[in-house]
PDB file of C-alpha atoms in Angstrom:
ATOM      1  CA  UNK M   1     -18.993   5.499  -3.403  1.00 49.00           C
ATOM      2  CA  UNK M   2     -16.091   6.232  -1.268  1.00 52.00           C
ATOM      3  CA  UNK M   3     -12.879   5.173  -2.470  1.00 52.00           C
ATOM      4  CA  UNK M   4     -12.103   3.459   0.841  1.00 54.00           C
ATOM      5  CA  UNK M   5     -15.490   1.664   0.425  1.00 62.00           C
ATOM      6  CA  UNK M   6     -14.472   0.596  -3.207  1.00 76.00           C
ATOM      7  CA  UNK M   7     -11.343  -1.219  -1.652  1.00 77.00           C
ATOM      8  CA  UNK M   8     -13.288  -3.257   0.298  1.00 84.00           C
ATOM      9  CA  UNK M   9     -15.616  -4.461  -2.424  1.00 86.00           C
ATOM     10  CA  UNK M  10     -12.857  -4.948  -5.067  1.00 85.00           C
ATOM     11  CA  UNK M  11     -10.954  -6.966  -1.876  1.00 88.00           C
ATOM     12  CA  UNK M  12     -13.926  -8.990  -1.385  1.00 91.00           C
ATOM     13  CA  UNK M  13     -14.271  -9.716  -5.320  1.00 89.00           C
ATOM     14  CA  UNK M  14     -10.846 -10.558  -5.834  1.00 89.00           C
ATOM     15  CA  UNK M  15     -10.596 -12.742  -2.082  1.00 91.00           C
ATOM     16  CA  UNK M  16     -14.345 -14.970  -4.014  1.00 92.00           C
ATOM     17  CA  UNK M  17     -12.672 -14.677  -7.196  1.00 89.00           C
ATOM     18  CA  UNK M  18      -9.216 -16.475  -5.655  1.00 89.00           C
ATOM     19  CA  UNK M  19     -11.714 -19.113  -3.627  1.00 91.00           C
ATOM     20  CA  UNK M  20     -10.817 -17.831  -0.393  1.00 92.00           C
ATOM     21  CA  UNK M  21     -12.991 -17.603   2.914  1.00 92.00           C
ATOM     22  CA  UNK M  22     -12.372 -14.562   4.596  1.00 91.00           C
ATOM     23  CA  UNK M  23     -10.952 -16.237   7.750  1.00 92.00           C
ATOM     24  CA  UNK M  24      -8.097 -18.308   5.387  1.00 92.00           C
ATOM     25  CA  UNK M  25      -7.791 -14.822   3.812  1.00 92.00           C
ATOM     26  CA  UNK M  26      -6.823 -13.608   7.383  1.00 89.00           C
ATOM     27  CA  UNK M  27      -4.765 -16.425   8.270  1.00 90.00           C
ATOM     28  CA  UNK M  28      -2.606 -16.423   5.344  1.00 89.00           C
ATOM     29  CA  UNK M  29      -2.060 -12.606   5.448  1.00 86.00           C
ATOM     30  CA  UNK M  30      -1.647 -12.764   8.740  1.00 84.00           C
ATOM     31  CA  UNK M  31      -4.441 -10.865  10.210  1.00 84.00           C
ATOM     32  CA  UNK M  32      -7.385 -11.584  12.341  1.00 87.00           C
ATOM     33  CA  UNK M  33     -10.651 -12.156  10.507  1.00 90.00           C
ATOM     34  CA  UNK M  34     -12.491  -9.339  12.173  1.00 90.00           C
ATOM     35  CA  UNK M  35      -9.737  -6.723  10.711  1.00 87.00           C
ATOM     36  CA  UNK M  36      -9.817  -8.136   7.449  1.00 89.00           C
ATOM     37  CA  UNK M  37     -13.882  -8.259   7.640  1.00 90.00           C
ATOM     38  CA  UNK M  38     -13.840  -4.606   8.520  1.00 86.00           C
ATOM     39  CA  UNK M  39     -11.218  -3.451   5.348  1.00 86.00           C
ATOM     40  CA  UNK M  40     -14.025  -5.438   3.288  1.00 88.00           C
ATOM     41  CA  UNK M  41     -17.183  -3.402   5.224  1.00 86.00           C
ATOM     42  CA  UNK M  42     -15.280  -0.114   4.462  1.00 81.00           C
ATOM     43  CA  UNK M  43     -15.162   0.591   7.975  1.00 78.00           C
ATOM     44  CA  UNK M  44     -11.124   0.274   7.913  1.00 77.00           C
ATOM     45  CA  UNK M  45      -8.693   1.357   5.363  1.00 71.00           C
ATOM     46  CA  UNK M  46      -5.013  -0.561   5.658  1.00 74.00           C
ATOM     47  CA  UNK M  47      -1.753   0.661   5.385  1.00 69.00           C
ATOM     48  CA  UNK M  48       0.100   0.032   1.689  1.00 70.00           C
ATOM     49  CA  UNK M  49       2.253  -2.323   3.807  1.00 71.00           C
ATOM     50  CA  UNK M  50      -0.430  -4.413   4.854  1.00 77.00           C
ATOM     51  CA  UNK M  51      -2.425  -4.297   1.834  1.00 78.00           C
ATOM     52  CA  UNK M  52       0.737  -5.168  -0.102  1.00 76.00           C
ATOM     53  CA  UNK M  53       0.641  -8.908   2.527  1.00 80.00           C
ATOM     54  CA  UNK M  54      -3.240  -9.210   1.395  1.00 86.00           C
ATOM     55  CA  UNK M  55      -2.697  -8.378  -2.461  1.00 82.00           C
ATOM     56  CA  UNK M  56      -0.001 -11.511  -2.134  1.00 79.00           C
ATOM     57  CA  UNK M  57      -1.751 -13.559  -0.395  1.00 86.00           C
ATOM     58  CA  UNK M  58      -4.628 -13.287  -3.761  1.00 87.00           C
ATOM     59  CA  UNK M  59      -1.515 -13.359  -6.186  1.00 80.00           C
ATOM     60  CA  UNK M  60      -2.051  -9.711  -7.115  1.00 78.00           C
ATOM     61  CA  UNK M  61      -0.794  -5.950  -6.581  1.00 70.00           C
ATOM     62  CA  UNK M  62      -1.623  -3.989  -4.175  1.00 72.00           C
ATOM     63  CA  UNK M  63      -2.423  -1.085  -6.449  1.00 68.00           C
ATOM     64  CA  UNK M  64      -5.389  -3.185  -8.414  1.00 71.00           C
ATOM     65  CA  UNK M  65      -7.657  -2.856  -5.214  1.00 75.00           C
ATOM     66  CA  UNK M  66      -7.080   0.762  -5.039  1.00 68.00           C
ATOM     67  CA  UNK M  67      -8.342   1.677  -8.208  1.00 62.00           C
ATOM     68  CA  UNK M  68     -11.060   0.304 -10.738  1.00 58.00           C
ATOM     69  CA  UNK M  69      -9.163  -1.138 -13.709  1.00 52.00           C
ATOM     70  CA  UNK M  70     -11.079  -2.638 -15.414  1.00 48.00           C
ATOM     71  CA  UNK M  71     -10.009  -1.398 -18.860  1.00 43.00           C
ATOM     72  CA  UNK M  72      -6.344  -2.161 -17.662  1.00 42.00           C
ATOM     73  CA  UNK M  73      -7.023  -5.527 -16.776  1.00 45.00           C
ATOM     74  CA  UNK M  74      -5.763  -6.408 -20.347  1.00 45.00           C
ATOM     75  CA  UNK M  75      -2.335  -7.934 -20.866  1.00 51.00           C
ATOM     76  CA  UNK M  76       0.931  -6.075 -19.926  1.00 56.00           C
ATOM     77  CA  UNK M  77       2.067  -4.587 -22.997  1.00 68.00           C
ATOM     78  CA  UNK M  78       4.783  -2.733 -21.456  1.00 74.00           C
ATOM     79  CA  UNK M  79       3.683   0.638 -20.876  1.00 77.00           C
ATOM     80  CA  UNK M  80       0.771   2.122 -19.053  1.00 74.00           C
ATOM     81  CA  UNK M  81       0.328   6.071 -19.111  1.00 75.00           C
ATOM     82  CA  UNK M  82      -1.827   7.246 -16.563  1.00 75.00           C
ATOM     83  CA  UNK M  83      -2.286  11.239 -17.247  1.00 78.00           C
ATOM     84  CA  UNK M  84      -3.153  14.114 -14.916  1.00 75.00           C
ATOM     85  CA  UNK M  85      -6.888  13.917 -15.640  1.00 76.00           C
ATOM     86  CA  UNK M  86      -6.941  10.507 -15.147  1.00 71.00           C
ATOM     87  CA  UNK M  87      -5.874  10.463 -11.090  1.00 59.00           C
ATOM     88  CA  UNK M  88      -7.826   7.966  -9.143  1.00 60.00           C
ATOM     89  CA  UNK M  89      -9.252   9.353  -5.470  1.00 55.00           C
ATOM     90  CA  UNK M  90      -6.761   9.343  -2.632  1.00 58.00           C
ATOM     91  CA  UNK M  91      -7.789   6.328  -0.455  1.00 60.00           C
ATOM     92  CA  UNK M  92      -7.837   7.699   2.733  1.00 54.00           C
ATOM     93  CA  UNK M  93      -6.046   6.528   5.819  1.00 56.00           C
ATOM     94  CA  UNK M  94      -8.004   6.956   8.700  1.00 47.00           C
ATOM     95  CA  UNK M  95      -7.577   5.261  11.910  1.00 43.00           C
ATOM     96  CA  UNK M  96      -4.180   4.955  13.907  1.00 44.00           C
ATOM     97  CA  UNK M  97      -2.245   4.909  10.367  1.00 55.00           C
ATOM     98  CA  UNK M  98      -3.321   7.732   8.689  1.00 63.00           C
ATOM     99  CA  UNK M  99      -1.395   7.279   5.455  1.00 69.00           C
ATOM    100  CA  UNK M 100      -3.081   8.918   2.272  1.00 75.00           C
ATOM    101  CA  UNK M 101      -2.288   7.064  -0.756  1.00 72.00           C
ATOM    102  CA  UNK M 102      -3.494   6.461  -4.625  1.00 73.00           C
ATOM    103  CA  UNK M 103      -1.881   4.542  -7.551  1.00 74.00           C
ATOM    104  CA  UNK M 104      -0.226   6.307 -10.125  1.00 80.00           C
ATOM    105  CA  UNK M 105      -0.259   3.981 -12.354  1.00 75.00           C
ATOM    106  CA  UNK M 106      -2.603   1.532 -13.621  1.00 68.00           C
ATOM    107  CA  UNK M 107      -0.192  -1.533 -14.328  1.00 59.00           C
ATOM    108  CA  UNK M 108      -1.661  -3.463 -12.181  1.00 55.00           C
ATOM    109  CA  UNK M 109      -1.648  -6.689 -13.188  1.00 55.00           C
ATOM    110  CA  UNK M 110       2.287  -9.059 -12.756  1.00 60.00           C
ATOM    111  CA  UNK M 111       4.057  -5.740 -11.847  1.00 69.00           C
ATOM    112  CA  UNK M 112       6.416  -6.310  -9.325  1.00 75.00           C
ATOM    113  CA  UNK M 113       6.944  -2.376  -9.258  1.00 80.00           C
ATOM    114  CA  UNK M 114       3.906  -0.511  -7.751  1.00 79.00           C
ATOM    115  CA  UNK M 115       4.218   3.373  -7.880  1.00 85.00           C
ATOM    116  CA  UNK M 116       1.734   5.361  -5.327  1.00 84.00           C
ATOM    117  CA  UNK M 117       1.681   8.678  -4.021  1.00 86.00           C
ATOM    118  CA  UNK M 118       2.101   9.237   0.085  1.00 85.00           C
ATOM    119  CA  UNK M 119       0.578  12.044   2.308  1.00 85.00           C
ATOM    120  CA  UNK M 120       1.766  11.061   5.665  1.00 83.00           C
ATOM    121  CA  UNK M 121      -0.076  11.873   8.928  1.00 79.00           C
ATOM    122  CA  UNK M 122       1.450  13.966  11.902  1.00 78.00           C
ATOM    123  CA  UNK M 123       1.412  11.187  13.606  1.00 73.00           C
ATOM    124  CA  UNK M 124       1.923   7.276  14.758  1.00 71.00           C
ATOM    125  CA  UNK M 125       0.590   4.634  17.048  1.00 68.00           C
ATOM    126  CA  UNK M 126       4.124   3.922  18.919  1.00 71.00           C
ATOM    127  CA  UNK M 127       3.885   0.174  18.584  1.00 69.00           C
ATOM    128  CA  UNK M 128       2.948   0.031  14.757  1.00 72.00           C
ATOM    129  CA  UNK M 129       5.467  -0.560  12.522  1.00 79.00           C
ATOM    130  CA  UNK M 130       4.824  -2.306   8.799  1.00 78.00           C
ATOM    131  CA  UNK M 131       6.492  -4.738   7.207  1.00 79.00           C
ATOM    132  CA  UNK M 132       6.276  -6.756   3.758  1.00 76.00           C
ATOM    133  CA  UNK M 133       7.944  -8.765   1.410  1.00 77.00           C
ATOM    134  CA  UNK M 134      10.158  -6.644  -1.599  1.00 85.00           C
ATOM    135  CA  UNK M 135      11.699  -3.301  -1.447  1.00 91.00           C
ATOM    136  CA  UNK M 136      10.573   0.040  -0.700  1.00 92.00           C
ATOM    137  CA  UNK M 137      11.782   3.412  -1.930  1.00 95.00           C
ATOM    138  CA  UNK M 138      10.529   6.682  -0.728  1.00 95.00           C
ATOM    139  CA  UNK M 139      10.887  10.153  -2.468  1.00 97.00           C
ATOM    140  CA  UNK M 140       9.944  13.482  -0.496  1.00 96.00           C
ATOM    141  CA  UNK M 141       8.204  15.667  -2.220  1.00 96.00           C
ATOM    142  CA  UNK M 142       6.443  18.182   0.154  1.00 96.00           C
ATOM    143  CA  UNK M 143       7.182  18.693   3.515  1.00 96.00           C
ATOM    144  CA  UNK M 144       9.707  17.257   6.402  1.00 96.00           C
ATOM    145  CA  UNK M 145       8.912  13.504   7.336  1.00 94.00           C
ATOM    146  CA  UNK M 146      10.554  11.353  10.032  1.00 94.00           C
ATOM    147  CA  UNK M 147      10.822   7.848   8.759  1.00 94.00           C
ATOM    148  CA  UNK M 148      12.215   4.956  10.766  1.00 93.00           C
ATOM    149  CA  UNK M 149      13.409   1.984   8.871  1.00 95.00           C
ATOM    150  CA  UNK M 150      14.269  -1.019  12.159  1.00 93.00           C
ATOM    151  CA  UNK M 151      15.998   1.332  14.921  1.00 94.00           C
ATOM    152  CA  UNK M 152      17.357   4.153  12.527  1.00 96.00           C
ATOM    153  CA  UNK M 153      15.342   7.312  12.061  1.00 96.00           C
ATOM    154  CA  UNK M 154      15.844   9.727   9.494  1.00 97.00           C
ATOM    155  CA  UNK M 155      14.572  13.064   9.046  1.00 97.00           C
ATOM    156  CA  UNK M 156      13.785  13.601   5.167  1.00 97.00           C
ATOM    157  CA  UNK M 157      13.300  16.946   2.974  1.00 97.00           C
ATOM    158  CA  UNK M 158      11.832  17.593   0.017  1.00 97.00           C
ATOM    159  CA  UNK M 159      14.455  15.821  -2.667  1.00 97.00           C
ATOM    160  CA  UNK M 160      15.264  12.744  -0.224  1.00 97.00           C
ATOM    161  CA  UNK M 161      15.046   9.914  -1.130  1.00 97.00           C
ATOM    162  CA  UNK M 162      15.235   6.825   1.279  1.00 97.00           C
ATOM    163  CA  UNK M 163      15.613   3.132  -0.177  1.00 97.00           C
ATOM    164  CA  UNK M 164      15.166  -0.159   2.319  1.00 96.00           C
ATOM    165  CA  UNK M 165      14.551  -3.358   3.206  1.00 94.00           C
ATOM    166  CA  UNK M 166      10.685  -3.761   3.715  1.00 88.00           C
ATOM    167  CA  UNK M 167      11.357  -6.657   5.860  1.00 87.00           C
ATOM    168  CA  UNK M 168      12.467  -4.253   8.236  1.00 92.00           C
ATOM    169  CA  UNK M 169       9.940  -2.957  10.393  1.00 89.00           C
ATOM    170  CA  UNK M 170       9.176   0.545   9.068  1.00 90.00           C
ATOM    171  CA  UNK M 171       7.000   3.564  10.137  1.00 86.00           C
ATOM    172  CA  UNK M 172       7.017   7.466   9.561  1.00 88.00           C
ATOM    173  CA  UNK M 173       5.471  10.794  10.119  1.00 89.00           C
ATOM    174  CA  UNK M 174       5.313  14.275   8.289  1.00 92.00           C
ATOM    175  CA  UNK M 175       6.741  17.032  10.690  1.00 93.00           C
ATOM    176  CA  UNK M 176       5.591  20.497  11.476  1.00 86.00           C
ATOM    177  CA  UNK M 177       2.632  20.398   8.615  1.00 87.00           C
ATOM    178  CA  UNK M 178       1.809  18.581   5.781  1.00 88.00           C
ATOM    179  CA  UNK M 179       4.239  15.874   3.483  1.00 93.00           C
ATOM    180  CA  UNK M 180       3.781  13.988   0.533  1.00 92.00           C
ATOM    181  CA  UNK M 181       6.174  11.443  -1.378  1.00 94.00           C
ATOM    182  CA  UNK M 182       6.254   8.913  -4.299  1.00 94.00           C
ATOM    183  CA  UNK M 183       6.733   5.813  -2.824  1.00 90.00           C
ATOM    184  CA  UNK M 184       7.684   2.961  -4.787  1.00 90.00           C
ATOM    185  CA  UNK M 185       7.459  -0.641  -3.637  1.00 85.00           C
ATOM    186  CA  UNK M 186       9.414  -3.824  -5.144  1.00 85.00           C
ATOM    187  CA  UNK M 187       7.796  -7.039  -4.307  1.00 76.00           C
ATOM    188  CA  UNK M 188       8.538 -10.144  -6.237  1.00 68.00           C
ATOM    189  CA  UNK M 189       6.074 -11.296  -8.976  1.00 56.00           C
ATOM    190  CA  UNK M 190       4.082 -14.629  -7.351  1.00 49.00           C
ATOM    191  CA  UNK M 191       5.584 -14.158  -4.101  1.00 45.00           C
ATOM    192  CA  UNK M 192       2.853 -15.228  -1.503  1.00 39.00           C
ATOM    193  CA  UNK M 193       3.647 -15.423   1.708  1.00 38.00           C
ATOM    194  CA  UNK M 194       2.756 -18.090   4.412  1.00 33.00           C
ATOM    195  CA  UNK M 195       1.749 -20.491   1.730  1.00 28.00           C
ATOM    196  CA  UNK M 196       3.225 -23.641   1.363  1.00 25.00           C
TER     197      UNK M 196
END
């Protein structure tokens, strides 16, 4: 099965698992029901920044719907070694976004740190931007990307490293060819917004 199909199961398991329609799902995250009902379908694949406001939302990380942990679903024990020959499929982009990503670690579970690996596309819708709760760190491995963090842009190389707000609206783009980066996103255990 696709990986981007996986996510949608493993969101609609953990969205019936939390006892959540898929309309207060939407609301909550704010989304509209049809986009979330088409991330579940495998027809759409989210950005990490949105995926991040849906894992919330279900009280869980982002990187748990991106890969099958079942054996990691045990208690934090604080380590998890994910090696080389382990690497989960890149869930593909797709779409207007066109980020590549996969976890690098499986942690998963009350980790307010979630590590992934970035390919970036060549290039953006002009009027998305993402934003989420925590912190966001970016580290350029491969390639020349143009990230814009609010109305700053910056132009990173390989051995940048970029560290903001993601409550600023943010958005980038790889630049004359292909880029990767570790990305590393902060967001605060049990935070879940739009709930009461």
């Amino acid at each position: 099965m696709p990986a981007h199909v996986d996510l949608g199961v493993r969101l609609k398991q953990r969205r019936l698992e939390a006892g959540l329609t898929l309309a207060a799902l939407a609301e909550q995250a704010g989304f509209g029901k049809a986009y979330l009902s088409r991330i579940e379908s495998g027809q759409k694949v989210p950005p990490i920044g949105s995926l991040a406001r849906i894992a919330s939302v279900l009280g869980i990380e982002a990187a748990s719907l991106l890969t099958d942990n079942t054996h990691a679903q045990q208690s934090w024990r604080g380590v998890s070694l994910v090696r080389h020959a382990d690497k989960r499929p890149t869930v593909m982009g797709g779409s207007a976004f066109g980020y590549d990503y996969f976890a690098l670690t499986d942690a998963t579970t009350d980790r307010a740190l979630q590590p992934f690996l970035f390919t970036f596309p060549d290039k953006v819708d002009k009027f998305v931007f993402f934003e989420h709760e925590g912190e966001e760190m970016m580290h350029v491995l491969t390639g020349r990307v143009e990230w814009q963090v609010g109305v700053d842009k910056f132009i990173l190389e390989p051995g940048d490293t970029l560290h903001f707000d993601a409550r600023i609206p943010h958005r980038g783009h790889a630049l004359a060819g292909p880029a990767t980066a570790l990305v590393v996103i902060y967001s605060p255990v049990g935070y879940h917004p739009n709930l009461a």
